[in-house]
Amino acid sequence: MTAIKHALQRDIFTPNDERLLSIVNVCKAGKKKKNCFLCATVTTERPVQVKVVKVKKSDKGDFYKRQIAWALRDLAVVDAKDAIKENPEFDLHFEKIYKWVASSTAEKNAFISCIWKLNQRYLRKKIDFVNVSSQLLEESVPSGENQSVTGGDEEAVDEYQELNAREEQDIEIMMEGCEYAISNAEAFAERLSRELQVLDGANIQSIMASEKQVNILMKLLDEALKEVDQIELKLSSYEEMLQSVKEQMDQISESNHLIHLSNTNNVKLLSEIEFLVNHMDLAKGHIKALQDGDLSSSRGIEACTNAADALLQCMNVALRPGHDMLLAVEQQQQRFSDLRENFARRLASHLNNVFVQQGHDQSSTLAQHSIELTLPNHHPFHRDLLRYAKLMEWLKSTDYRKYEGLTKNYMDYLSRLYEREIKDFFEVAKIKMTGTTKESKKFGQRRLSLVVGLHGSSGKLTGSTSSLNKLSVQSSGNRRSQSSSLLDMGNMSASDLDVADRTKFDKIFEQVLSELEPLCLAEQDFISKFFKLQQHQSMPGTVTEAEDTDGGTLSRQHNAGTPLPVSSEKDMIRQMMIKIFRCIEPELNNLIALGDKIDSFNSLYMLVKMSHHVWTAQNVDPASFLSTTLGNVLVTVKRNFDKCISNQIRQMEEVKISKKSKVGILPFVAEFEEFAGLAESIFKNAERRGDLDKAYTKLIRGVFVNVEKVANESQKTPRDVVMMENFHHIFATLSRLKISCLEAEKKEAKQKYTDHLQSYVIYSLGQPLEKLNHFFEGVEARVAQGIREEEVSYQLAFNKQELRKVIKEYPGKEVKKGLDNLYKKVDKHLCEEENLLQVVWHSMQDEFIRQYKHFEGLIARCYPGSGVTMEFTIQDILDYCSSIAQSH
């Protein structure tokens, strides 16, 4: 291996200014045994570059060639496969993994050791050595501290060492002085030996000459030692003299330390006393205010508030460790507790008296509000009580039991007060709705009959309209005569009365909501400020959902009688509002029931108004009492609205028509028109337009189905006439109102109207020229069977003679007579309200002309050259139709 190494150095690396440091004979793992050499080299020039070079023997000869080189800095991992057992395999991780098998484990270990040394010396990058014996790496560490840096171990790695330039120069000079050294090496070696002996003798003589100087030096050292001994004796005496001074200084230092410690303790004691005096001393003025302060005047309330804050600060002072063991501190704390207890009791008693007095004062003002539809204003009471807000905050933080007691008493007093006010308020609203007060004398009898109809009759006021004429249909015959006479007395139509009643109801209901909303918001704001309860955003879990009749969801608050778990101050505000205003929701529901009973169409007004107020309340606070209460009531209003729609659909299904009179426009079609017109005026720009659109869809489907049902059952009026007139009315209504959600139904109504108009015209025109129609139907049947048109005239039943015979039966006079009879029959079928006679007659004229042209065409094709023509012309038809229409 040494010979190979020298050969590689000479042939490959020396020409490239490189030195070979280590070599290993390897072959690739898992392949055929093609041996090559891995060489670790460094460059001779700086900066030094370290490489791993793969060298392979040439196939053409015995010389070696350089195949591939990798920079050592690109080497990431050296994997020796097994650190314990001997294994010749190893991996080098460059840009990819190269797997090698060394010829022996010793060569592999020597090569890995060389790589490790080069990495330590030249590279700052640390190569990972995996599965390499730590013993192998430790043996590779040089013994000298700096040898790894300076490279002193290269001799062990490299057996071959070249001479440097200086060494070569010295050898050349020496050899020039001995020219015969080359020719006679023995003489040259002998000369060198003699010169060495001469040098050794000179060295020995020099050493012997220096012995005298050494003796002189030893004497000087002995004298120096004596001087040192004398100095040490003097120092010992000095130390004995200073020992007594040190003891005195230690005593002075200890005394100073004790004085300093005493001063420090005095300062700390003074600081503690000042702390207790400054923080636990309550001024006499504050004590007097807490004991005897006037809680009814503004000045007294301010003094008590300042005193209470000062007391709270004294009680909440953070005492330092050990303060609570002082008797004076304990006594002061007890005194503060007594002051707090007495003042809290006095404050709670005074506020309870204020609550009671407020109930009496407000009761005295109820009489003046009983006539007008307004609620008493509680602002003065709130303004007076808000002066105590800071004291309530103090009570809440110092004595929560008394704070809770005051809260309960406030709710009890105020709930009774508000209950009286709200019930009286709703009674006034009901009276104004039913018209039983003096202000209704103008239409007193009409209102009286309405009240009798509401409370004294078992009949229902169902939903299409609630005008008095429809109320009379449901009531007894006596009330029918009364309502009709009252309508005459008032010179007002039923529709006018409906509009007036509904408008008045709408105003009253809006006023009720407008009075309740500021009342609830003002009370909630006062509770938050007075009882120091924070109003946060909506809290989860306080609102449940209830299904409406459409399958949607509406917010529904828990029953007011079931207390909710108080988990936050927001919940506490809501609990207080529920108890104080527990009568609002029942009273609103009663008012809604009354309005629905007076006129089920009132549910439309209530749905719009209630939705608007719920939307407004939720924008302010979605979880507030007002929002949830109005949301609950909105559920009831929505159900009443759905019930109104269901009643109208049920009425459509229950409609019975007379068998002796013509049908005309069905009642529920006219009622749908009234409902849609009213709803569009009410729901203009409303928040819950979607509810109305759903109702429209249900109603129009019901109208379509029941119009067809009635048309099928009709005996007096043809089915096509019933369908045509009613769907024309529906189409006209939808076109006029322009309801966007019913565009498809509008198109459908138009299509049904057109189809049944055409069907009725075709059916009616079969009668004036009945025999002619039958003759040409037979002709078309023969053509359809495959007979050629020009051969039809050879059929016995359809020859020219039969054609002339049929045509002669319908001269112009007979045709006009037939059309006149048809006009009279159509006039009997159609109703006057829809005014479709001229439209139908014009369609019949067009259809008759179309049939005439069709007959003329059949004669020309099937009887060519026969000269047979109708005995009347198209112009005759136009004249007949025009004269008939004018005569009628």
Short mmCIF file of N, CA and C in Angstrom, two decimals, residues 522-631:
data_model
loop_
_atom_site.label_atom_id
_atom_site.label_comp_id
_atom_site.label_asym_id
_atom_site.label_seq_id
_atom_site.Cartn_x
_atom_site.Cartn_y
_atom_site.Cartn_z
N ALA A 522 -86.51 53.66 30.05
CA ALA A 522 -86.12 54.57 31.13
C ALA A 522 -85.94 53.81 32.43
N GLU A 523 -86.85 52.87 32.72
CA GLU A 523 -86.74 52.10 33.96
C GLU A 523 -85.50 51.22 33.93
N GLN A 524 -85.22 50.59 32.79
CA GLN A 524 -84.02 49.74 32.70
C GLN A 524 -82.76 50.57 32.87
N ASP A 525 -82.71 51.74 32.25
CA ASP A 525 -81.55 52.61 32.40
C ASP A 525 -81.39 53.07 33.85
N PHE A 526 -82.52 53.36 34.50
CA PHE A 526 -82.45 53.78 35.90
C PHE A 526 -81.95 52.64 36.78
N ILE A 527 -82.46 51.44 36.57
CA ILE A 527 -82.02 50.28 37.39
C ILE A 527 -80.52 50.07 37.22
N SER A 528 -80.04 50.19 35.97
CA SER A 528 -78.61 49.99 35.73
C SER A 528 -77.78 51.03 36.47
N LYS A 529 -78.22 52.28 36.45
CA LYS A 529 -77.45 53.35 37.08
C LYS A 529 -77.60 53.34 38.60
N PHE A 530 -78.82 53.13 39.08
CA PHE A 530 -79.07 53.24 40.51
C PHE A 530 -78.49 52.05 41.27
N PHE A 531 -78.70 50.85 40.72
CA PHE A 531 -78.20 49.65 41.40
C PHE A 531 -76.81 49.25 40.93
N LYS A 532 -76.20 50.09 40.06
CA LYS A 532 -74.83 49.88 39.60
C LYS A 532 -74.65 48.50 38.97
N LEU A 533 -75.50 48.23 37.99
CA LEU A 533 -75.44 46.97 37.25
C LEU A 533 -75.04 47.30 35.81
N GLN A 534 -74.01 46.63 35.34
CA GLN A 534 -73.50 46.92 34.01
C GLN A 534 -74.38 46.26 32.96
N GLN A 535 -74.66 47.02 31.88
CA GLN A 535 -75.41 46.47 30.77
C GLN A 535 -74.43 46.05 29.69
N HIS A 536 -74.37 44.72 29.48
CA HIS A 536 -73.46 44.19 28.47
C HIS A 536 -74.25 43.84 27.24
N GLN A 537 -73.52 43.24 26.27
CA GLN A 537 -74.19 42.76 25.07
C GLN A 537 -74.97 41.51 25.41
N SER A 538 -75.66 40.99 24.38
CA SER A 538 -76.57 39.88 24.60
C SER A 538 -75.84 38.69 25.19
N MET A 539 -76.47 38.06 26.16
CA MET A 539 -75.89 36.91 26.83
C MET A 539 -76.49 35.64 26.24
N PRO A 540 -75.70 34.59 26.01
CA PRO A 540 -76.27 33.36 25.49
C PRO A 540 -77.12 32.67 26.54
N GLY A 541 -78.12 31.95 26.06
CA GLY A 541 -78.92 31.14 26.97
C GLY A 541 -80.06 31.85 27.62
N THR A 542 -80.37 33.10 27.27
CA THR A 542 -81.47 33.81 27.91
C THR A 542 -82.70 33.87 27.04
N VAL A 543 -82.54 33.51 25.76
CA VAL A 543 -83.69 33.57 24.86
C VAL A 543 -83.85 32.21 24.22
N THR A 544 -85.07 31.69 24.22
CA THR A 544 -85.36 30.44 23.55
C THR A 544 -86.07 30.74 22.26
N GLU A 545 -86.30 29.71 21.47
CA GLU A 545 -86.94 29.91 20.19
C GLU A 545 -88.23 29.12 20.14
N ALA A 546 -89.27 29.77 19.60
CA ALA A 546 -90.56 29.12 19.44
C ALA A 546 -90.92 29.11 17.97
N GLU A 547 -91.47 28.01 17.51
CA GLU A 547 -91.83 27.92 16.10
C GLU A 547 -93.11 28.67 15.84
N ASP A 548 -93.15 29.38 14.71
CA ASP A 548 -94.41 29.95 14.28
C ASP A 548 -95.08 28.96 13.35
N THR A 549 -96.24 29.31 12.89
CA THR A 549 -97.04 28.37 12.11
C THR A 549 -96.46 28.12 10.74
N ASP A 550 -95.51 28.93 10.30
CA ASP A 550 -94.88 28.71 9.00
C ASP A 550 -93.64 27.84 9.11
N GLY A 551 -93.34 27.37 10.30
CA GLY A 551 -92.14 26.58 10.47
C GLY A 551 -90.92 27.39 10.73
N GLY A 552 -91.04 28.72 10.81
CA GLY A 552 -89.90 29.59 11.11
C GLY A 552 -89.67 29.63 12.60
N THR A 553 -88.80 30.53 13.06
CA THR A 553 -88.53 30.67 14.48
C THR A 553 -88.68 32.10 14.89
N LEU A 554 -89.20 32.29 16.09
CA LEU A 554 -89.33 33.61 16.67
C LEU A 554 -88.78 33.55 18.08
N SER A 555 -88.17 34.64 18.54
CA SER A 555 -87.60 34.67 19.88
C SER A 555 -88.71 34.57 20.91
N ARG A 556 -88.45 33.76 21.97
CA ARG A 556 -89.43 33.61 23.03
C ARG A 556 -88.71 33.61 24.36
N GLN A 557 -89.07 34.52 25.23
CA GLN A 557 -88.43 34.63 26.54
C GLN A 557 -89.00 33.58 27.47
N HIS A 558 -88.20 33.14 28.44
CA HIS A 558 -88.69 32.24 29.46
C HIS A 558 -89.86 32.88 30.20
N ASN A 559 -90.71 32.03 30.73
CA ASN A 559 -91.87 32.52 31.48
C ASN A 559 -91.41 33.41 32.61
N ALA A 560 -92.11 34.53 32.78
CA ALA A 560 -91.71 35.50 33.80
C ALA A 560 -91.83 34.93 35.19
N GLY A 561 -92.67 33.90 35.37
CA GLY A 561 -92.83 33.33 36.70
C GLY A 561 -91.73 32.38 37.09
N THR A 562 -90.88 31.99 36.14
CA THR A 562 -89.79 31.06 36.43
C THR A 562 -88.49 31.83 36.51
N PRO A 563 -87.90 32.00 37.67
CA PRO A 563 -86.68 32.80 37.78
C PRO A 563 -85.52 32.14 37.06
N LEU A 564 -84.79 32.93 36.34
CA LEU A 564 -83.61 32.44 35.64
C LEU A 564 -82.41 32.45 36.58
N PRO A 565 -81.46 31.57 36.38
CA PRO A 565 -80.25 31.62 37.21
C PRO A 565 -79.48 32.91 36.95
N VAL A 566 -79.20 33.64 37.99
CA VAL A 566 -78.51 34.93 37.83
C VAL A 566 -77.02 34.66 37.66
N SER A 567 -76.53 34.76 36.43
CA SER A 567 -75.12 34.48 36.16
C SER A 567 -74.34 35.74 35.85
N SER A 568 -75.00 36.86 35.77
CA SER A 568 -74.29 38.10 35.49
C SER A 568 -75.19 39.26 35.88
N GLU A 569 -74.60 40.46 35.91
CA GLU A 569 -75.38 41.65 36.23
C GLU A 569 -76.42 41.92 35.16
N LYS A 570 -76.13 41.53 33.92
CA LYS A 570 -77.11 41.67 32.85
C LYS A 570 -78.34 40.82 33.13
N ASP A 571 -78.12 39.61 33.60
CA ASP A 571 -79.25 38.75 33.96
C ASP A 571 -80.03 39.34 35.12
N MET A 572 -79.34 39.97 36.07
CA MET A 572 -80.03 40.56 37.21
C MET A 572 -80.94 41.71 36.77
N ILE A 573 -80.44 42.53 35.83
CA ILE A 573 -81.30 43.61 35.30
C ILE A 573 -82.54 43.01 34.66
N ARG A 574 -82.34 41.96 33.87
CA ARG A 574 -83.48 41.36 33.20
C ARG A 574 -84.47 40.75 34.20
N GLN A 575 -83.95 40.12 35.26
CA GLN A 575 -84.83 39.55 36.29
C GLN A 575 -85.64 40.65 36.96
N MET A 576 -85.00 41.76 37.28
CA MET A 576 -85.72 42.86 37.92
C MET A 576 -86.78 43.43 36.99
N MET A 577 -86.45 43.60 35.71
CA MET A 577 -87.42 44.12 34.76
C MET A 577 -88.60 43.17 34.59
N ILE A 578 -88.32 41.87 34.58
CA ILE A 578 -89.40 40.88 34.44
C ILE A 578 -90.36 40.98 35.62
N LYS A 579 -89.82 41.13 36.82
CA LYS A 579 -90.70 41.20 37.99
C LYS A 579 -91.45 42.53 38.05
N ILE A 580 -90.77 43.62 37.72
CA ILE A 580 -91.42 44.94 37.81
C ILE A 580 -92.52 45.06 36.75
N PHE A 581 -92.25 44.59 35.54
CA PHE A 581 -93.21 44.74 34.45
C PHE A 581 -93.85 43.38 34.09
N ARG A 582 -94.16 42.60 35.08
CA ARG A 582 -94.71 41.27 34.81
C ARG A 582 -96.08 41.32 34.15
N CYS A 583 -96.77 42.46 34.24
CA CYS A 583 -98.12 42.54 33.67
C CYS A 583 -98.13 43.02 32.23
N ILE A 584 -96.99 43.47 31.69
CA ILE A 584 -97.00 44.04 30.34
C ILE A 584 -97.36 43.00 29.30
N GLU A 585 -96.70 41.84 29.36
CA GLU A 585 -96.94 40.83 28.33
C GLU A 585 -98.39 40.31 28.35
N PRO A 586 -98.98 39.96 29.52
CA PRO A 586 -100.39 39.54 29.51
C PRO A 586 -101.33 40.63 29.01
N GLU A 587 -101.07 41.87 29.42
CA GLU A 587 -101.95 42.95 28.97
C GLU A 587 -101.84 43.18 27.46
N LEU A 588 -100.63 43.10 26.93
CA LEU A 588 -100.46 43.23 25.48
C LEU A 588 -101.16 42.10 24.74
N ASN A 589 -101.06 40.87 25.27
CA ASN A 589 -101.73 39.74 24.64
C ASN A 589 -103.25 39.91 24.67
N ASN A 590 -103.78 40.44 25.79
CA ASN A 590 -105.22 40.68 25.88
C ASN A 590 -105.65 41.74 24.86
N LEU A 591 -104.84 42.82 24.75
CA LEU A 591 -105.17 43.86 23.79
C LEU A 591 -105.13 43.32 22.36
N ILE A 592 -104.15 42.48 22.08
CA ILE A 592 -104.05 41.88 20.75
C ILE A 592 -105.24 40.98 20.47
N ALA A 593 -105.65 40.20 21.49
CA ALA A 593 -106.82 39.34 21.31
C ALA A 593 -108.07 40.17 21.02
N LEU A 594 -108.22 41.30 21.74
CA LEU A 594 -109.37 42.16 21.51
C LEU A 594 -109.34 42.73 20.09
N GLY A 595 -108.19 43.23 19.67
CA GLY A 595 -108.08 43.78 18.31
C GLY A 595 -108.37 42.73 17.26
N ASP A 596 -107.90 41.51 17.48
CA ASP A 596 -108.15 40.43 16.53
C ASP A 596 -109.62 40.06 16.50
N LYS A 597 -110.29 40.17 17.66
CA LYS A 597 -111.71 39.84 17.72
C LYS A 597 -112.56 40.92 17.05
N ILE A 598 -112.15 42.17 17.22
CA ILE A 598 -112.86 43.27 16.55
C ILE A 598 -112.77 43.11 15.04
N ASP A 599 -111.58 42.83 14.54
CA ASP A 599 -111.37 42.70 13.10
C ASP A 599 -110.09 41.90 12.90
N SER A 600 -110.24 40.74 12.29
CA SER A 600 -109.04 39.90 12.15
C SER A 600 -107.99 40.55 11.26
N PHE A 601 -108.41 41.52 10.39
CA PHE A 601 -107.42 42.23 9.58
C PHE A 601 -106.55 43.15 10.43
N ASN A 602 -106.95 43.40 11.67
CA ASN A 602 -106.09 44.20 12.57
C ASN A 602 -104.76 43.51 12.81
N SER A 603 -104.73 42.17 12.63
CA SER A 603 -103.45 41.46 12.83
C SER A 603 -102.39 41.94 11.85
N LEU A 604 -102.82 42.45 10.67
CA LEU A 604 -101.84 42.99 9.73
C LEU A 604 -101.19 44.24 10.29
N TYR A 605 -102.02 45.16 10.82
CA TYR A 605 -101.48 46.38 11.44
C TYR A 605 -100.56 46.02 12.61
N MET A 606 -101.04 45.09 13.46
CA MET A 606 -100.25 44.74 14.65
C MET A 606 -98.94 44.07 14.27
N LEU A 607 -98.94 43.23 13.24
CA LEU A 607 -97.70 42.56 12.82
C LEU A 607 -96.66 43.58 12.36
N VAL A 608 -97.10 44.57 11.58
CA VAL A 608 -96.16 45.58 11.09
C VAL A 608 -95.64 46.44 12.23
N LYS A 609 -96.55 46.93 13.09
CA LYS A 609 -96.12 47.80 14.18
C LYS A 609 -95.22 47.05 15.16
N MET A 610 -95.65 45.83 15.53
CA MET A 610 -94.87 45.08 16.51
C MET A 610 -93.50 44.71 15.94
N SER A 611 -93.44 44.33 14.67
CA SER A 611 -92.15 43.99 14.05
C SER A 611 -91.21 45.19 14.07
N HIS A 612 -91.76 46.37 13.77
CA HIS A 612 -90.92 47.56 13.76
C HIS A 612 -90.36 47.85 15.15
N HIS A 613 -91.20 47.73 16.17
CA HIS A 613 -90.74 48.03 17.53
C HIS A 613 -89.75 46.95 18.02
N VAL A 614 -89.99 45.69 17.64
CA VAL A 614 -89.03 44.64 18.01
C VAL A 614 -87.69 44.89 17.33
N TRP A 615 -87.75 45.27 16.06
CA TRP A 615 -86.49 45.56 15.33
C TRP A 615 -85.75 46.72 15.98
N THR A 616 -86.47 47.75 16.37
CA THR A 616 -85.85 48.91 17.02
C THR A 616 -85.23 48.50 18.36
N ALA A 617 -85.98 47.72 19.15
CA ALA A 617 -85.48 47.30 20.47
C ALA A 617 -84.26 46.40 20.34
N GLN A 618 -84.25 45.52 19.36
CA GLN A 618 -83.11 44.61 19.19
C GLN A 618 -81.87 45.35 18.72
N ASN A 619 -82.05 46.43 17.99
CA ASN A 619 -80.88 47.23 17.60
C ASN A 619 -80.24 47.90 18.81
N VAL A 620 -81.06 48.24 19.80
CA VAL A 620 -80.52 48.85 21.02
C VAL A 620 -79.84 47.79 21.89
N ASP A 621 -80.56 46.71 22.17
CA ASP A 621 -80.02 45.63 23.00
C ASP A 621 -80.84 44.38 22.72
N PRO A 622 -80.30 43.40 21.98
CA PRO A 622 -81.09 42.22 21.60
C PRO A 622 -81.57 41.40 22.79
N ALA A 623 -80.89 41.46 23.93
CA ALA A 623 -81.26 40.63 25.07
C ALA A 623 -81.98 41.42 26.16
N SER A 624 -82.38 42.65 25.88
CA SER A 624 -83.05 43.46 26.90
C SER A 624 -84.46 42.93 27.17
N PHE A 625 -85.02 43.38 28.30
CA PHE A 625 -86.38 42.96 28.66
C PHE A 625 -87.37 43.39 27.59
N LEU A 626 -87.25 44.62 27.13
CA LEU A 626 -88.19 45.14 26.14
C LEU A 626 -88.11 44.31 24.86
N SER A 627 -86.88 44.00 24.41
CA SER A 627 -86.72 43.23 23.18
C SER A 627 -87.34 41.84 23.30
N THR A 628 -87.06 41.16 24.40
CA THR A 628 -87.58 39.79 24.55
C THR A 628 -89.09 39.79 24.77
N THR A 629 -89.62 40.77 25.52
CA THR A 629 -91.06 40.82 25.75
C THR A 629 -91.80 41.11 24.45
N LEU A 630 -91.35 42.11 23.71
CA LEU A 630 -92.00 42.40 22.43
C LEU A 630 -91.82 41.24 21.46
N GLY A 631 -90.69 40.53 21.55
CA GLY A 631 -90.51 39.35 20.72
C GLY A 631 -91.53 38.26 21.03
#
